[in-house]
């Protein structure tokens, strides 16, 4: 039973206990969005949820996006909140750190990269298309420049993100009522980025919060479905 | 008969709310709110409860006002005089009162019929144990006939050990309070502010009064709740039936409101007034309410059985697990949950 009084939009973000996912969650919370968030680490997720609960309604569910039961819990939560306007498939897996050349990649690692970065987002989108359609909703799949550029060591992650990019494009064609975006946020100062460059100083990369305004502008302007770089939506810098 | 709730948990000391939210720098409506519906638990803040209600939902609010029901006295026993605190729980029909004697934060079990307690303005006389099962509660003759004014002059709010200090009576009142009679605050109404009530009204949420004067709670005990005086008006009874017939949800603000409205179900709700000894639980589920707003209850409290009788044991267990994980605060000054059947 959906609730007619629930007028605030609802977003589901995966991998929202840290990094870009957490920054986006706060950006949406500041705008009054209700949130369903997940992450594998329950402790970090709890801290994230407690900070967000001061601003908005938040449903934290700890789990792994590759786990079908956990995904079913996320779908249940959407049902209980009565609507879904935005799905952000942000949870991603880089693979082994340090990065391996494809000729030497462990296939089990590669399988997990594809499970997290390709299969799980498609599975979650499948399950949520009905609710998203009711709200003429938006799907954002997090991409990477590694999906279009051939970087040494990025073969597993990059090819998985390329697959997700293409899956996003097909989902958009098959579901014209939805907006489906693959978005490359650019290099950010996150745990994943550090794992890609172990031991290196990445403090020159921007904080995840710096790209949140671009994501919000993407939501506001709702361009045609497709692949975008967050920098295309960066607010004009006035000096 | 001892019934154990399905919900099991251990409450760490640091989760007892030792002071009102106002002392923690929060407005009364800014306490945490946990919403449990089905398998989903949402964390939010009480002033956003409207997001979880629908136009046409009916909130039942208890209009009982909290008395300053604790009075210091001297208990005269065969072996001497002992300082005690008298907790005035419930006014009986003949003018006698149900009282509990306390010393150092614990109940006194050593009373005998005929014992006297010296109080301001007069003497309290113990007449007989109120329950056949024990000597914790006594039927007693109060020091004066008109006790509401007496307690206003001489009493202070009842408080238990986990509350660190004495707080003024005003902090024990809800915005709905207008009929003195509760020994302890009907605390689920406490987080409502005047402003929030206005916003809910503007959103089409209905609010109807119900009355139940709370007796003393017996924390950590397996005793069933005491009989309590209640009233469901003709208007409230009709409105409840109308809302249920028209697809709205009836949501009780507090276990007291649940007990009152369920006591008036035949199975439609009828105007009722008097005493209720209704004990909701597995063998007597709630049939009127679709949910309730309620504070966080101590483990093993009979209140948990009532919660389970409304939304089921699994929803309550889920809610309590999440509340513990997120460090919700317990008891009358703590955080709140909204438990919904659908």
XYZ file of C-alpha atoms in Angstrom:
581
model
C 0.000 0.000 0.000
C 1.604 3.252 -1.014
C 1.277 6.321 1.072
C -0.370 9.290 -0.581
C 1.053 11.703 1.959
C 4.617 10.763 1.171
C 5.506 13.633 -1.073
C 9.221 13.677 -0.479
C 11.321 11.855 -3.051
C 13.072 8.629 -2.105
C 16.531 7.537 -3.238
C 18.346 4.229 -2.867
C 22.136 4.532 -2.807
C 24.493 1.584 -2.632
C 27.910 1.877 -1.051
C 26.855 4.934 0.904
C 28.878 4.606 4.122
C 31.904 6.489 2.770
C 33.353 8.316 -0.196
C 31.160 9.502 -3.039
C 28.109 7.491 -1.883
C 28.115 9.181 1.525
C 28.703 12.625 0.007
C 25.765 12.128 -2.392
C 23.582 10.882 0.475
C 24.260 14.096 2.385
C 23.598 16.185 -0.713
C 20.205 14.519 -1.162
C 19.432 14.620 2.571
C 20.039 18.373 2.601
C 17.336 18.607 -0.060
C 14.889 16.556 2.008
C 15.145 13.268 0.166
C 14.387 10.131 2.164
C 17.176 7.601 1.780
C 17.716 3.880 1.728
C 21.443 3.236 2.012
C 23.579 0.148 2.097
C 27.192 -0.797 2.662
C 29.008 -3.969 3.603
C 30.438 -2.574 6.841
C 27.668 -2.285 9.426
C 29.611 -0.016 11.792
C 30.464 2.603 9.173
C 26.919 2.403 7.799
C 25.474 3.007 11.270
C 27.627 6.120 11.703
C 26.544 7.367 8.285
C 22.877 6.684 9.066
C 23.036 8.424 12.436
C 24.501 11.555 10.841
C 21.886 11.489 8.058
C 18.945 10.812 10.406
C 19.300 14.310 11.849
C 18.441 15.640 8.380
C 16.067 13.135 6.837
C 14.443 9.709 7.005
C 17.050 7.050 6.483
C 16.833 3.275 6.220
C 20.269 1.689 6.633
C 20.652 -1.922 5.511
C 24.038 -3.549 5.868
C 24.902 -6.117 3.236
C 26.645 -6.992 0.003
C 24.978 -5.994 -3.271
C 25.958 -9.356 -4.743
C 23.777 -11.109 -2.157
C 20.294 -11.710 -3.579
C 18.712 -11.747 -0.113
C 20.223 -8.396 0.743
C 18.939 -6.969 -2.530
C 15.492 -8.323 -1.658
C 15.694 -6.441 1.669
C 16.507 -3.243 -0.223
C 13.506 -3.792 -2.487
C 11.299 -4.425 0.581
C 12.440 -1.138 2.075
C 11.472 0.672 -1.131
C 8.028 -0.918 -0.830
C 7.671 0.220 2.780
C 8.653 3.798 1.930
C 6.102 3.712 -0.864
C 8.091 5.103 -3.792
C 11.471 5.308 -5.501
C 12.624 8.297 -7.514
C 16.333 7.598 -7.796
C 18.568 4.532 -7.764
C 22.304 5.192 -7.491
C 24.378 2.081 -8.179
C 27.522 3.376 -6.534
C 28.894 0.302 -4.719
C 31.843 -0.840 -6.814
C 34.753 -3.243 -6.486
C 38.172 -2.384 -7.920
C 39.748 -5.827 -7.763
C 43.046 -6.724 -6.174
C 45.232 -3.910 -4.866
C 47.783 -3.269 -6.240
C 46.150 -3.551 -9.661
C 47.180 -6.531 -11.808
C 47.705 -6.717 -15.568
C 44.917 -8.697 -17.225
C 47.339 -11.472 -18.209
C 47.918 -12.126 -14.525
C 44.515 -11.330 -13.002
C 43.086 -14.008 -10.740
C 39.854 -15.087 -12.342
C 38.042 -15.297 -8.994
C 38.893 -11.622 -8.414
C 37.716 -10.794 -11.927
C 34.450 -12.640 -11.313
C 33.859 -10.616 -8.137
C 34.581 -7.361 -10.018
C 31.915 -8.287 -12.560
C 29.476 -9.494 -9.873
C 29.694 -6.199 -7.970
C 30.136 -3.768 -10.865
C 27.882 -5.282 -13.548
C 25.552 -8.023 -12.323
C 24.466 -6.413 -9.036
C 23.493 -3.026 -10.551
C 21.521 -4.785 -13.290
C 19.850 -7.073 -10.732
C 18.874 -4.162 -8.500
C 17.593 -2.137 -11.449
C 15.524 -5.119 -12.677
C 13.832 -5.452 -9.307
C 13.128 -1.735 -9.022
C 11.975 -0.845 -12.545
C 8.280 -1.058 -11.518
C 8.665 1.433 -8.643
C 11.020 3.659 -10.653
C 8.560 3.719 -13.559
C 5.705 4.884 -11.319
C 7.793 7.895 -10.341
C 9.368 8.466 -13.788
C 12.557 7.868 -11.881
C 16.254 8.119 -12.536
C 18.994 5.471 -12.448
C 22.581 6.585 -12.015
C 25.272 3.977 -12.587
C 28.727 5.094 -11.482
C 31.237 4.841 -14.296
C 34.909 5.692 -14.694
C 37.218 7.044 -17.325
C 38.802 3.567 -17.138
C 35.672 2.387 -18.988
C 36.693 4.308 -22.111
C 40.479 4.677 -21.788
C 42.878 1.707 -21.770
C 44.982 2.091 -18.628
C 47.506 -0.536 -17.576
C 46.205 -2.546 -14.650
C 42.628 -1.293 -15.048
C 41.513 -4.092 -17.403
C 39.157 -5.837 -14.993
C 37.501 -2.786 -13.433
C 37.555 -0.781 -16.673
C 35.963 -3.531 -18.751
C 33.301 -4.083 -16.060
C 32.465 -0.366 -16.042
C 32.373 -0.429 -19.864
C 29.868 -3.270 -19.634
C 27.823 -1.271 -17.119
C 27.935 1.771 -19.430
C 26.512 -0.274 -22.253
C 23.943 -1.959 -20.007
C 22.849 1.530 -18.910
C 22.357 2.571 -22.531
C 20.272 -0.510 -23.297
C 18.181 -0.080 -20.129
C 17.470 3.471 -21.273
C 16.249 2.292 -24.674
C 14.105 -0.440 -23.124
C 12.615 1.870 -20.462
C 11.896 5.201 -22.155
C 9.975 6.442 -19.097
C 13.148 6.379 -17.016
C 16.296 8.447 -17.235
C 19.327 6.155 -17.076
C 22.727 7.723 -16.718
C 26.241 6.339 -16.605
C 28.250 9.017 -14.822
C 32.020 9.316 -14.552
C 32.641 11.358 -11.405
C 36.343 11.880 -12.185
C 39.228 10.977 -9.865
C 38.327 11.593 -6.235
C 40.057 11.269 -2.891
C 38.394 7.992 -1.853
C 39.380 4.648 -0.377
C 38.923 3.005 -3.770
C 41.177 5.496 -5.473
C 43.801 4.958 -2.774
C 43.551 1.190 -3.325
C 44.322 1.774 -6.994
C 47.466 3.676 -6.028
C 48.644 1.995 -2.830
C 51.221 3.970 -0.911
C 50.885 7.002 -3.194
C 49.839 10.438 -2.065
C 46.392 11.129 -3.568
C 45.755 14.301 -1.587
C 45.811 16.269 -4.847
C 42.526 14.600 -5.875
C 39.367 16.522 -5.003
C 37.119 15.480 -2.117
C 33.991 13.503 -3.075
C 31.776 16.346 -1.805
C 33.184 18.568 -4.568
C 31.231 16.694 -7.274
C 27.894 16.559 -5.411
C 26.631 19.868 -6.872
C 27.245 18.445 -10.354
C 25.157 15.359 -9.545
C 22.365 17.548 -8.190
C 22.431 19.653 -11.356
C 22.207 16.473 -13.423
C 19.081 15.470 -11.453
C 17.584 18.949 -11.818
C 18.203 19.283 -15.546
C 17.291 15.684 -16.386
C 19.052 15.531 -19.761
C 18.493 12.651 -22.193
C 19.673 9.261 -20.954
C 23.316 8.604 -21.722
C 26.880 8.645 -20.456
C 28.091 11.864 -18.850
C 31.099 13.173 -16.980
C 30.213 14.937 -13.743
C 32.433 17.829 -14.818
C 29.928 18.612 -17.594
C 27.454 19.609 -14.878
C 29.871 21.428 -12.642
C 28.442 24.788 -11.631
C 30.170 27.593 -13.467
C 33.046 28.934 -11.416
C 32.820 32.671 -11.017
C 36.026 34.341 -10.071
C 0.470 -15.831 35.455
C 3.844 -14.785 34.090
C 4.128 -13.951 30.434
C 7.402 -13.231 28.751
C 7.585 -11.024 25.702
C 8.972 -12.475 22.481
C 11.331 -9.499 22.242
C 14.635 -10.068 24.015
C 17.427 -7.583 24.523
C 19.871 -6.260 27.084
C 19.712 -2.567 27.870
C 23.083 -1.013 28.641
C 23.032 1.630 31.405
C 24.286 4.366 29.108
C 21.069 4.162 27.071
C 18.872 5.257 29.987
C 17.714 8.819 29.350
C 18.767 10.486 32.585
C 17.395 13.919 31.723
C 14.746 15.526 29.527
C 15.674 16.229 25.899
C 15.508 19.962 26.708
C 18.477 19.415 29.032
C 20.303 17.728 26.155
C 19.816 20.824 23.987
C 16.876 19.457 22.009
C 13.336 20.693 21.619
C 10.766 18.156 22.823
C 9.961 17.211 19.230
C 13.589 16.709 18.210
C 14.121 13.330 19.863
C 14.979 10.418 17.611
C 12.134 8.539 15.958
C 12.389 4.989 14.748
C 9.682 3.886 12.319
C 9.155 0.132 12.075
C 6.844 -1.220 9.401
C 7.082 -4.736 8.051
C 10.764 -5.640 7.924
C 11.897 -2.054 7.392
C 13.254 0.262 10.068
C 13.593 3.945 9.202
C 15.556 6.347 11.383
C 14.320 9.894 11.564
C 13.417 12.661 14.011
C 10.088 13.041 15.761
C 9.260 16.406 14.186
C 9.178 14.607 10.827
C 6.656 11.981 11.945
C 4.153 13.463 9.479
C 6.165 11.909 6.647
C 5.014 8.531 7.950
C 1.337 9.387 8.397
C -1.388 9.864 5.828
C -4.328 12.240 5.587
C -7.222 10.461 7.256
C -5.019 8.658 9.786
C -6.246 9.182 13.335
C -3.943 9.793 16.284
C -5.381 8.959 19.696
C -3.807 11.128 22.367
C -4.077 10.714 26.116
C -5.217 13.940 27.778
C -4.314 12.840 31.301
C -2.188 15.330 33.221
C 0.705 14.133 35.362
C 0.364 14.586 39.106
C 3.225 15.435 41.438
C 2.551 12.003 42.898
C 5.591 11.475 45.134
C 5.447 12.775 48.716
C 8.123 12.438 51.428
C 6.998 11.038 54.760
C 7.922 9.093 57.902
C 6.751 5.495 58.166
C 5.958 4.570 61.731
C 6.748 0.922 62.376
C 6.885 -1.161 65.525
C 10.652 -0.767 65.575
C 10.885 2.944 64.900
C 10.441 5.613 62.274
C 11.812 5.292 58.744
C 11.936 7.915 56.012
C 9.924 6.840 52.976
C 8.584 8.292 49.763
C 4.912 7.618 49.121
C 3.981 7.147 45.467
C 0.284 7.896 44.994
C -0.670 5.620 42.104
C -4.408 5.518 41.650
C -7.484 7.169 43.164
C -10.133 4.536 43.922
C -13.883 5.154 43.718
C -14.382 5.414 47.497
C -11.664 8.015 48.045
C -8.953 5.554 49.064
C -5.723 5.486 47.060
C -3.408 2.780 45.794
C 0.034 3.724 47.066
C 3.550 2.339 46.993
C 6.059 3.047 49.756
C 9.632 3.496 48.550
C 12.935 3.924 50.291
C 16.244 4.695 48.579
C 14.787 4.063 45.151
C 13.377 0.624 45.942
C 9.958 -0.592 47.025
C 9.320 -1.215 50.733
C 7.722 -4.622 51.282
C 7.531 -4.548 55.076
C 4.279 -2.637 55.515
C 1.428 -3.967 57.646
C -2.249 -3.143 57.730
C -2.788 -0.231 60.117
C 0.701 1.248 59.626
C 0.751 5.001 59.437
C 2.954 7.336 57.431
C 3.297 10.916 58.622
C 2.938 13.275 55.697
C 2.516 17.026 55.318
C -1.004 18.070 56.406
C -1.876 14.653 57.840
C -1.401 10.935 58.055
C -1.636 8.144 55.491
C -3.014 4.852 56.822
C -2.297 1.515 55.142
C -5.562 -0.469 55.007
C -4.791 -3.706 53.122
C -2.525 -5.006 50.382
C -3.981 -3.932 47.048
C -3.090 -7.178 45.352
C -3.371 -10.636 46.913
C 0.053 -11.461 45.482
C 2.199 -9.101 47.511
C 2.791 -6.140 49.780
C 4.310 -3.716 47.298
C 1.060 -1.854 46.694
C -1.382 -0.849 49.410
C -4.885 0.420 49.528
C -4.529 3.404 51.836
C -6.534 6.268 53.342
C -4.984 9.531 52.157
C -4.149 12.431 54.490
C -6.830 14.724 52.991
C -9.956 14.296 50.897
C -8.996 16.441 47.926
C -5.723 14.973 46.705
C -5.129 16.789 43.411
C -4.596 20.115 45.178
C -2.735 18.336 47.977
C -0.203 16.842 45.582
C 0.166 20.191 43.837
C 1.102 21.681 47.219
C 3.221 18.864 48.617
C 4.302 16.449 45.916
C 6.943 16.142 43.230
C 6.967 14.010 40.112
C 7.705 10.328 40.578
C 11.140 9.503 39.245
C 13.207 6.353 39.224
C 16.876 5.710 39.827
C 18.041 6.159 36.246
C 16.889 9.805 36.289
C 19.776 11.580 37.932
C 18.008 14.496 39.597
C 14.651 16.100 40.255
C 13.012 17.923 37.372
C 10.095 20.316 37.576
C 6.579 18.984 37.029
C 6.251 21.013 33.795
C 8.790 18.722 32.141
C 6.461 15.802 32.905
C 3.496 17.244 30.999
C 2.432 16.678 27.418
C 0.856 19.401 25.291
C -2.409 17.443 25.451
C -2.650 17.284 29.258
C -5.834 18.768 30.712
C -7.216 16.283 33.242
C -5.049 15.635 36.315
C -4.789 12.001 37.329
C -1.660 10.184 36.159
C 0.921 9.063 38.683
C 3.453 8.895 35.875
C 3.562 10.812 32.625
C 1.812 9.251 29.632
C 5.150 9.750 27.940
C 4.404 8.881 24.314
C 2.675 12.255 24.045
C 5.701 14.114 25.316
C 7.546 14.612 22.005
C 4.581 16.422 20.452
C 4.999 20.195 20.338
C 2.225 22.705 19.701
C 3.818 23.528 16.356
C 4.010 19.879 15.286
C 0.355 19.324 16.212
C -0.570 22.287 13.975
C 1.450 20.916 11.083
C -0.170 17.488 11.439
C -3.629 19.081 11.508
C -2.789 21.053 8.375
C -1.685 17.836 6.682
C -5.063 16.229 7.304
C -3.993 13.997 10.163
C -6.885 13.625 12.612
C -6.371 13.827 16.361
C -8.839 12.643 18.973
C -8.639 12.666 22.761
C -8.771 9.607 24.953
C -8.214 9.419 28.691
C -6.331 6.934 30.807
C -4.819 7.826 34.140
C -1.519 5.948 34.451
C -0.763 4.232 37.712
C 2.783 3.592 38.859
C 4.789 1.447 36.493
C 6.660 -1.418 38.018
C 9.884 -1.442 36.113
C 11.538 -4.767 35.407
C 8.646 -6.679 36.920
C 6.582 -9.384 35.302
C 3.414 -8.145 36.948
C 0.527 -7.363 34.655
C -0.446 -3.698 34.575
C -2.796 -2.475 37.305
C -6.417 -1.620 36.634
C -6.573 1.985 35.470
C -9.316 4.564 35.118
C -10.122 5.431 31.510
C -12.638 7.170 29.305
C -13.450 6.979 25.605
C -15.915 9.698 24.623
C -18.834 9.203 22.262
C -17.151 11.487 19.742
C -13.842 9.606 19.815
C -15.602 6.234 19.594
C -17.548 7.329 16.499
C -14.489 8.859 14.883
C -12.437 5.687 15.385
C -15.140 3.589 13.761
C -15.468 6.084 10.901
C -11.727 6.184 10.247
C -11.492 2.388 10.225
C -14.428 2.167 7.845
C -12.843 4.707 5.522
C -9.383 3.243 5.107
C -7.504 5.398 7.585
C -5.216 4.004 10.242
C -5.869 4.368 13.950
C -2.562 5.099 15.654
C -2.409 5.327 19.430
C 0.011 7.743 21.070
C 1.165 5.482 23.851
C 0.434 2.145 25.438
C -2.106 4.004 27.593
C -4.105 5.042 24.538
C -3.934 1.481 23.188
C -5.239 0.075 26.461
C -8.047 2.621 26.617
C -9.337 2.213 23.060
C -9.024 -1.574 23.070
C -11.013 -1.629 26.309
C -13.856 0.041 24.426
C -13.982 -2.452 21.515
C -17.155 -4.596 21.191
C -15.718 -5.142 18.448
C -16.765 -1.698 17.165
C -15.704 0.990 19.570
C -18.358 2.255 21.967
C -18.232 5.175 24.379
C -16.839 3.787 27.641
C -15.909 5.045 31.049
C -14.637 3.368 34.194
C -11.898 0.898 35.059
C -9.975 -1.292 32.668
C -8.028 -4.367 33.675
C -7.428 -5.326 30.055
C -4.032 -6.928 29.509
C -3.113 -7.134 25.833
C -0.817 -9.927 24.744
C -0.554 -13.058 22.681
C -3.937 -14.371 23.818
C -5.634 -10.980 23.578
C -4.337 -9.109 20.514
C -5.209 -5.508 19.766
C -8.085 -5.257 17.261
C -8.660 -1.515 16.936
C -5.273 0.152 16.537
C -3.127 -0.214 13.435
C -0.030 1.103 15.110
C 1.300 3.082 18.010
C 3.757 5.753 19.000
C 5.640 4.680 22.076
C 8.813 5.280 24.045
C 11.503 2.668 24.491
C 10.480 0.153 27.155
C 12.678 -1.790 29.548
C 13.397 -5.452 28.804
C 10.693 -7.829 30.043
C 8.235 -5.003 30.614
C 4.601 -5.992 30.180
C 4.476 -3.066 27.742
C 6.485 -5.151 25.291
C 3.666 -7.711 25.240
C 1.280 -4.915 24.371
C 3.531 -3.714 21.538
C 3.762 -7.267 20.223
C -0.010 -7.617 20.385
C -0.311 -4.652 17.998
C 2.421 -5.251 15.401
C 3.785 -8.726 16.159
C 6.919 -9.914 17.878
C 9.212 -9.770 14.861
C 8.552 -6.101 14.144
C 9.187 -5.227 17.799
C 12.380 -7.297 17.949
C 13.615 -5.649 14.719
C 12.832 -2.224 16.109
C 14.596 -2.850 19.410
C 17.663 -4.360 17.732
C 17.938 -1.268 15.539
C 17.320 1.103 18.465
C 20.120 -0.510 20.455
C 22.474 -0.462 17.482
C 21.793 3.236 16.941
C 21.995 4.179 20.617
C 18.404 5.298 21.113
C 17.635 6.461 24.646
C 15.139 4.665 26.872
C 12.302 5.653 29.228
C 10.121 8.741 29.650
C 12.726 11.306 28.580
C 14.178 9.194 25.788
C 13.610 8.521 22.116
C 10.470 7.191 20.469
C 9.274 4.582 18.025
C 6.351 4.494 15.608
C 5.321 0.874 15.129
C 2.978 0.247 12.228
C 1.046 -2.818 11.203
C 0.681 -1.541 7.616
